[in-house]
CSV table of C-alpha atoms and ligand atoms in Angstrom, one decimal:
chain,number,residue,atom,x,y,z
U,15,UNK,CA,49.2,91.2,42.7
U,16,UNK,CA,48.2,90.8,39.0
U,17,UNK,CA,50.8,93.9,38.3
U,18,UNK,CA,53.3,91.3,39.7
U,19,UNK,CA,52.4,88.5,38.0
U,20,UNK,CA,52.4,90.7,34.9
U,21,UNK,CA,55.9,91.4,35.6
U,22,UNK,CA,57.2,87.5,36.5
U,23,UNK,CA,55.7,87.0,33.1
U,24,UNK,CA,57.7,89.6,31.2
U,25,UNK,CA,61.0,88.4,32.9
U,26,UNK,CA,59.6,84.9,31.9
U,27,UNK,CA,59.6,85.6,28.1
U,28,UNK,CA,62.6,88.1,28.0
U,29,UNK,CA,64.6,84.9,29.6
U,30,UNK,CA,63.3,82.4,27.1
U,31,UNK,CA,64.1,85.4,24.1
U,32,UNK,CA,67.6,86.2,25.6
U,33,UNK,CA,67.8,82.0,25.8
U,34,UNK,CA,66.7,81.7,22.3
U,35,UNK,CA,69.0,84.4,20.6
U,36,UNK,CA,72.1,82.9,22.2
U,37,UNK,CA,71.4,79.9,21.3
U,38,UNK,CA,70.3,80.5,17.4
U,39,UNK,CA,73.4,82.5,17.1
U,40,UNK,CA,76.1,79.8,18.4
U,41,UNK,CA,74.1,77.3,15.9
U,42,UNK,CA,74.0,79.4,13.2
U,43,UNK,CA,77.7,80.5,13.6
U,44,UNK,CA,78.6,76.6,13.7
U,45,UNK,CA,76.5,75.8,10.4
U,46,UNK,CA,78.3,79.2,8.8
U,47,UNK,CA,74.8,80.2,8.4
U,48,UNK,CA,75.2,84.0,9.7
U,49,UNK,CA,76.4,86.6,8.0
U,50,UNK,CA,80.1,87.2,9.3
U,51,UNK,CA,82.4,90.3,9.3
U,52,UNK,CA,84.8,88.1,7.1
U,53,UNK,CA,82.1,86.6,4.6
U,54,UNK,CA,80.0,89.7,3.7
U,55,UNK,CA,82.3,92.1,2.0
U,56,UNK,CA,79.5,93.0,-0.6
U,57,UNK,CA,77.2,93.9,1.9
U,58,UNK,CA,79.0,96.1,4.0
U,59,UNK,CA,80.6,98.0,1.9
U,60,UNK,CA,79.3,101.1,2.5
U,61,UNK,CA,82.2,102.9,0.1
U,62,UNK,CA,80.6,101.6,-3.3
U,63,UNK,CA,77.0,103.8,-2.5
U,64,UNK,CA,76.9,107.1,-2.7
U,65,UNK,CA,76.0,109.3,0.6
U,66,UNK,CA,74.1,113.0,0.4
U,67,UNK,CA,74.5,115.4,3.7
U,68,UNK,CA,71.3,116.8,2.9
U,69,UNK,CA,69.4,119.7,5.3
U,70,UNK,CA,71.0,122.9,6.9
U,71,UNK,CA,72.0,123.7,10.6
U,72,UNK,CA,69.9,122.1,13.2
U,73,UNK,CA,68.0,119.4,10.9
U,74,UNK,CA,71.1,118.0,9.1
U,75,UNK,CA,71.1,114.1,8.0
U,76,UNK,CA,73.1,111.7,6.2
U,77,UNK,CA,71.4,109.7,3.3
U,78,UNK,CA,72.2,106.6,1.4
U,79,UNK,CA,71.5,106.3,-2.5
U,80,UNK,CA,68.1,104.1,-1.7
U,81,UNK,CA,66.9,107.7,0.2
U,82,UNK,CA,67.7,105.8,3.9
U,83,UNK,CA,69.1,107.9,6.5
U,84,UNK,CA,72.5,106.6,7.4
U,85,UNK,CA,72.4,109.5,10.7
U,86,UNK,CA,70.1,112.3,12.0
U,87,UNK,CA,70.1,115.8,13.9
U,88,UNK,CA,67.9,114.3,16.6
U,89,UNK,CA,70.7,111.6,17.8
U,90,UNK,CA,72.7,114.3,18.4
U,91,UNK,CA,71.9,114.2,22.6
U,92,UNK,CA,72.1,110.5,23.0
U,93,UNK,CA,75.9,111.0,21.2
U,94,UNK,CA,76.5,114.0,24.0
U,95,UNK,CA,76.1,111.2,26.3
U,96,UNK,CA,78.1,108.4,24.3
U,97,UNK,CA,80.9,110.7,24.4
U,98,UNK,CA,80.2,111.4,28.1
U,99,UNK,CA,80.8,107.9,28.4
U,100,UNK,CA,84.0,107.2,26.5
U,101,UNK,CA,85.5,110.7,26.6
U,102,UNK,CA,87.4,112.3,29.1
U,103,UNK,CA,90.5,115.3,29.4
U,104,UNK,CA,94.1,113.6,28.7
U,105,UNK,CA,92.2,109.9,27.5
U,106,UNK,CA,92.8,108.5,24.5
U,107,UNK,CA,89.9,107.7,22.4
U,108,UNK,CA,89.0,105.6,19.5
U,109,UNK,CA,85.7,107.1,17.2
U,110,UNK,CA,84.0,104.0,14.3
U,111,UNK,CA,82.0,106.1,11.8
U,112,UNK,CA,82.0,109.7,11.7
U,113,UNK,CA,78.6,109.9,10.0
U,114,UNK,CA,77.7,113.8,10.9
U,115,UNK,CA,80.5,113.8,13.0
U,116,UNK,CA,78.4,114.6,16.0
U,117,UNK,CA,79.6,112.2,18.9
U,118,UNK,CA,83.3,113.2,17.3
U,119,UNK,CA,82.5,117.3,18.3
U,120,UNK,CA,81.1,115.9,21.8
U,121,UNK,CA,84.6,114.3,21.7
U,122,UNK,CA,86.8,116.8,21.1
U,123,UNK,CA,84.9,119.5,23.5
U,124,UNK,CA,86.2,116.6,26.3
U,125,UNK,CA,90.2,117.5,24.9
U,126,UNK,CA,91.5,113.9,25.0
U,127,UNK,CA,94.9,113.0,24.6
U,128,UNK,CA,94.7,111.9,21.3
U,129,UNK,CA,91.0,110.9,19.1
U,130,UNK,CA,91.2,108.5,16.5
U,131,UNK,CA,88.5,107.9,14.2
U,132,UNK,CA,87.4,105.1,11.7
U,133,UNK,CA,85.6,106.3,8.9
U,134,UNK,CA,85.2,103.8,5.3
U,135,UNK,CA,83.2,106.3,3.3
U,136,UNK,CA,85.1,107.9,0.5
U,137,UNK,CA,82.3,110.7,0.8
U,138,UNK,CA,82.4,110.7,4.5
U,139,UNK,CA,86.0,111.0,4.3
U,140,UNK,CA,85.9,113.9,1.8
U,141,UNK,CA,83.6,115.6,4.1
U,142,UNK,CA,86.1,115.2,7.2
U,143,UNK,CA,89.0,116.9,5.2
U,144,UNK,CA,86.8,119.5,3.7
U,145,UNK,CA,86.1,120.5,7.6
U,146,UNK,CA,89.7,119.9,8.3
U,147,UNK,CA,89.3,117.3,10.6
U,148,UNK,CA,93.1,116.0,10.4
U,149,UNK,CA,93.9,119.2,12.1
U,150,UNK,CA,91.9,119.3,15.0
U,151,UNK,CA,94.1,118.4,18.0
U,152,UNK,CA,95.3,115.0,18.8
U,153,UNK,CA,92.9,113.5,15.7
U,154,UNK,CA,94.2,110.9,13.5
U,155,UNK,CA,91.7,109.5,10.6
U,156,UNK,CA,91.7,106.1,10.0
U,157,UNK,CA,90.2,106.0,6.4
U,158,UNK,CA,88.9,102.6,5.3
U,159,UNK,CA,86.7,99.8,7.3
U,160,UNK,CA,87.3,99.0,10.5
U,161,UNK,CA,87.3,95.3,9.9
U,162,UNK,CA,90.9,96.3,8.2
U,163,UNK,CA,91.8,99.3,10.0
U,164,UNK,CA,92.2,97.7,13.5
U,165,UNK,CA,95.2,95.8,12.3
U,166,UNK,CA,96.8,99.1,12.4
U,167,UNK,CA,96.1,100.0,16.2
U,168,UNK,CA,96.9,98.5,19.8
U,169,UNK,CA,95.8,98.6,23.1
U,170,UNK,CA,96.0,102.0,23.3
U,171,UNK,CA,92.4,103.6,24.0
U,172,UNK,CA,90.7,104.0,27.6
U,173,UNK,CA,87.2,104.8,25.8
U,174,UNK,CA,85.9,103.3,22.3
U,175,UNK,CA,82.6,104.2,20.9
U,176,UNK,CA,80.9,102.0,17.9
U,177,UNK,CA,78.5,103.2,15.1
U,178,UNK,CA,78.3,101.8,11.5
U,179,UNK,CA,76.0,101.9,9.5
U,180,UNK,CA,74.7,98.5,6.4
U,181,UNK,CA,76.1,96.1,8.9
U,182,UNK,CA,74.8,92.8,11.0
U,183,UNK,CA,74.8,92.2,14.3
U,184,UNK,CA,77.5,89.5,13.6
U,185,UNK,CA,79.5,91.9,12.6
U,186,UNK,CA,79.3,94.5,15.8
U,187,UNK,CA,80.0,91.1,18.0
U,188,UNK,CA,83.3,90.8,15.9
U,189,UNK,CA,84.3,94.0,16.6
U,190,UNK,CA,83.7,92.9,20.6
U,191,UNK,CA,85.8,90.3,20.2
U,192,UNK,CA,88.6,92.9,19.2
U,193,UNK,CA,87.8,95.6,21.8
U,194,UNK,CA,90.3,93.9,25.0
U,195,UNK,CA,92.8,94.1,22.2
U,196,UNK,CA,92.2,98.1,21.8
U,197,UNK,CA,91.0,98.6,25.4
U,198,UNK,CA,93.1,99.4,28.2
U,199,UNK,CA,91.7,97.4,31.3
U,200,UNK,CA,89.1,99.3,32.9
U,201,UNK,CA,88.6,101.1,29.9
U,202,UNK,CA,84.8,102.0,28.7
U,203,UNK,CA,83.0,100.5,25.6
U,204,UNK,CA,79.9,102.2,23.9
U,205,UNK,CA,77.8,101.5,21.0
U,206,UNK,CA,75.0,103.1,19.1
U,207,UNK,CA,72.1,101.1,20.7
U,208,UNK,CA,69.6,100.5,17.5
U,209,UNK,CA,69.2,96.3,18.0
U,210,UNK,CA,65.8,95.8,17.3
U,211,UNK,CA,64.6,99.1,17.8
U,212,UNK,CA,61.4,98.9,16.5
U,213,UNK,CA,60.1,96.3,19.3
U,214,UNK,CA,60.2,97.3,22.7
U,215,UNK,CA,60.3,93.7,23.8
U,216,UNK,CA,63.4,92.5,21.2
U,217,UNK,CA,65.2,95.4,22.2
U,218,UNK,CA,65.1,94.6,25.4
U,219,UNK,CA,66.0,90.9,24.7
U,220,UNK,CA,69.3,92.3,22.5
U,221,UNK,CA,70.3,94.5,25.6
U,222,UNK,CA,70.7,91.2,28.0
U,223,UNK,CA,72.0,89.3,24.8
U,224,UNK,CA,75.1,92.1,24.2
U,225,UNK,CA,75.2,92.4,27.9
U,226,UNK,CA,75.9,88.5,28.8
U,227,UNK,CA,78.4,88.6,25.3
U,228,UNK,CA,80.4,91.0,26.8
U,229,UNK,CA,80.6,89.2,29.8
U,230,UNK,CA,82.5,86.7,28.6
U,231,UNK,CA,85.1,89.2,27.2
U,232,UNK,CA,85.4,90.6,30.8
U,233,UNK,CA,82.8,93.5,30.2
U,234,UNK,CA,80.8,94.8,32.9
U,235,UNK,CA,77.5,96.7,31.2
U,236,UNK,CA,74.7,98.9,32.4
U,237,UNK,CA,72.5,100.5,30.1
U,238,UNK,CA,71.4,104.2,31.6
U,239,UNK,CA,67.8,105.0,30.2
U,240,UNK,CA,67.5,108.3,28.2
U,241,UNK,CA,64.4,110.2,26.2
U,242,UNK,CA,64.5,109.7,23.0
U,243,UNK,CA,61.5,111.2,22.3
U,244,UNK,CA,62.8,113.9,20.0
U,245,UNK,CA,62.5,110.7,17.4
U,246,UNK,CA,59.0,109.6,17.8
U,247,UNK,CA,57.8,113.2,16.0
U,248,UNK,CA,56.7,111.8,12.3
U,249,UNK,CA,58.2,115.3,10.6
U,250,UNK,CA,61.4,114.2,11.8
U,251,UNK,CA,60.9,110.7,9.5
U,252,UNK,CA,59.8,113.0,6.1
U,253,UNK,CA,61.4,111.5,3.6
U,254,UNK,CA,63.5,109.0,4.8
U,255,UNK,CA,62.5,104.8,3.9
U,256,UNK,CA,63.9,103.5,7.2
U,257,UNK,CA,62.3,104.6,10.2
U,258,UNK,CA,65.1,103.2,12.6
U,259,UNK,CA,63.9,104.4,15.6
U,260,UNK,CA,61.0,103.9,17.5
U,261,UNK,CA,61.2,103.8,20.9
U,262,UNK,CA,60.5,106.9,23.6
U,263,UNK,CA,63.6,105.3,25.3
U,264,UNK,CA,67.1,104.7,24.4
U,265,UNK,CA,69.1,102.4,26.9
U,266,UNK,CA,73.0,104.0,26.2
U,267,UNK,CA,75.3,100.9,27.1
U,268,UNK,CA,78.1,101.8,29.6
U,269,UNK,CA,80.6,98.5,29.4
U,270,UNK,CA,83.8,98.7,31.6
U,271,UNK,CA,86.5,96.3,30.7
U,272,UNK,CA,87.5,94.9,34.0
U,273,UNK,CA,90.7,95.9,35.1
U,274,UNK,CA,92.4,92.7,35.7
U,275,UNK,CA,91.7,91.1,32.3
U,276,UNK,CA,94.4,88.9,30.9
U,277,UNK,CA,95.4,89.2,26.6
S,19,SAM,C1,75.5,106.2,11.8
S,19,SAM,S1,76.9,106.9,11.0
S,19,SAM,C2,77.8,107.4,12.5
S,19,SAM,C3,77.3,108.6,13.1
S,19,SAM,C4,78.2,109.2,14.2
S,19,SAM,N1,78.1,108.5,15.4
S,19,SAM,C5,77.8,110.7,14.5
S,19,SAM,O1,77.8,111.0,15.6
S,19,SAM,O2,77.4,111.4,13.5
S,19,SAM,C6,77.8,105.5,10.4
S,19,SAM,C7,79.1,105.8,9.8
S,19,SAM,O3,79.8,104.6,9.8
S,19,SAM,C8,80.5,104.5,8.5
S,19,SAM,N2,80.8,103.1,8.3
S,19,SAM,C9,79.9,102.1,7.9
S,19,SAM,N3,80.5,100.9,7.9
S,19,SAM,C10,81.8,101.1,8.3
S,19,SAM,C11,82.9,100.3,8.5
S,19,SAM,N4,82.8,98.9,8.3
S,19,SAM,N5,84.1,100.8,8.9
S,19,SAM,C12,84.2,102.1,9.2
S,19,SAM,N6,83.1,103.0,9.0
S,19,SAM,C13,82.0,102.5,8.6
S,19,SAM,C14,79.5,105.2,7.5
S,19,SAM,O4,80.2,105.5,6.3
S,19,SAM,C15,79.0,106.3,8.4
S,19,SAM,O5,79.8,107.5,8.2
């Protein structure tokens, strides 16, 4: 009974949160007041900072010039699964950030049709030609941000996977609002699922937020509940000023564009 009442409570407050967050964001979008893809150049620019691939096999990470990780080893499962998710034999699939390039390997053991990838880092990109990257089959490399590099594709893509890095959430509901342009209907969306993931409650809250969002873009999303507890180790945090993760769980979003949606 009181278990119950415990959970009529949660759902309670995760309503009035999901409420909340809706409705901050429409006021602050009307007032300009967020941060949008168009009007924050300077801060995402990740091409002006320098990047270090630092570690050796096993332990490798991706750092910024302020000593923040931009990606780590221990993601590499949960981007197994992303690729599980957007990756198939004979698809075609579109990659944002390459980062270690470890949902892009996941990728490419799948064979898809073709594998396009977004990348905006000049070090990133030096790194992808260095491991000859262009040449692996049926990869193009987009090289700059995506927020100018979609211009340059169509709806060509049955699975799209999303994961920047120095950007808001503003800007990854932009790039929603582009994806039934890219998508094919009943093509599958997934993203990098980091909102908030330092609060098991907020996190929780941004799930439902992205999850009604996408609805009204035609999306239909689950989130399927992995361990992430490969990330809640402190030696795995040495060095690095931005513990991103803390959460023994990561919900991977699965979003299916219906098939039926209208341009
Ligand atoms: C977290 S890493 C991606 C990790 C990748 N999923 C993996 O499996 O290794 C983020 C990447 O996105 C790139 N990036 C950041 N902002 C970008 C943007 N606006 N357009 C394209 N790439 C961007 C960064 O340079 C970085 O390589």
């Amino acid at each position: 009974m009181q278990h119950d009442c415990e959970t009529a409570t949660v759902e309670l407050l995760l309503e009035a949160g999901v409420r909340a967050e809706l409705l901050l964001g429409a006021l602050e979008r009307r007032q300009g007041s967020r941060p949008s893809a168009e009007h924050q150049e300077t801060a995402a620019a990740p091409a002006e900072d320098r990047v270090q691939y630092e570690g050796a096999e096993g332990g490798e990470r991706l750092m910024d010039a302020e000593g923040k990780a931009v990606m780590m080893q221990w993601e590499e499962p949960l981007m197994e699964a992303h690729a599980h998710v957007v990756a198939r034999s004979g698809s075609d699939v579109l990659n944002v950030g390459f980062g270690l390039g470890l949902v892009d390997e996941a990728i490419q053991r799948r064979h898809p049709r073709t594998h396009t990838i977004i990348e905006a880092h000049p070090g990133v990109h030096a790194r992808m030609l260095r491991d000859g990257w262009h040449k692996r089959p049926g990869v193009r490399i987009v090289f700059g941000r995506w927020q100018e590099a979609l211009a340059q594709l169509g709806r060509q893509f049955d699975g799209v996977f999303f994961d920047t890095y120095s950007e808001f959430y503003e800007d990854m509901r932009a790039f929603h609002e582009a994806l039934p342009r890219l998508l094919r209907p009943g093509g599958v969306y997934s993203y990098f699922n980091g909102l908030a993931a330092d609060n098991a409650f907020f996190h929780r809250v941004y799930c439902e937020v992205v999850k009604r969002e996408l609805a009204t873009l035609g999306f239909d999303t689950q989130f399927v509940a992995l361990p992430s507890d490969a990330a809640v180790a402190n030696e795995v945090w040495e060095g690095v000023r931005n513990r991103y993760w803390r959460l023994d769980t990561y919900m991977l979003p699965v979003c299916q564009l219906e098939d039926t949606v209208e341009q």
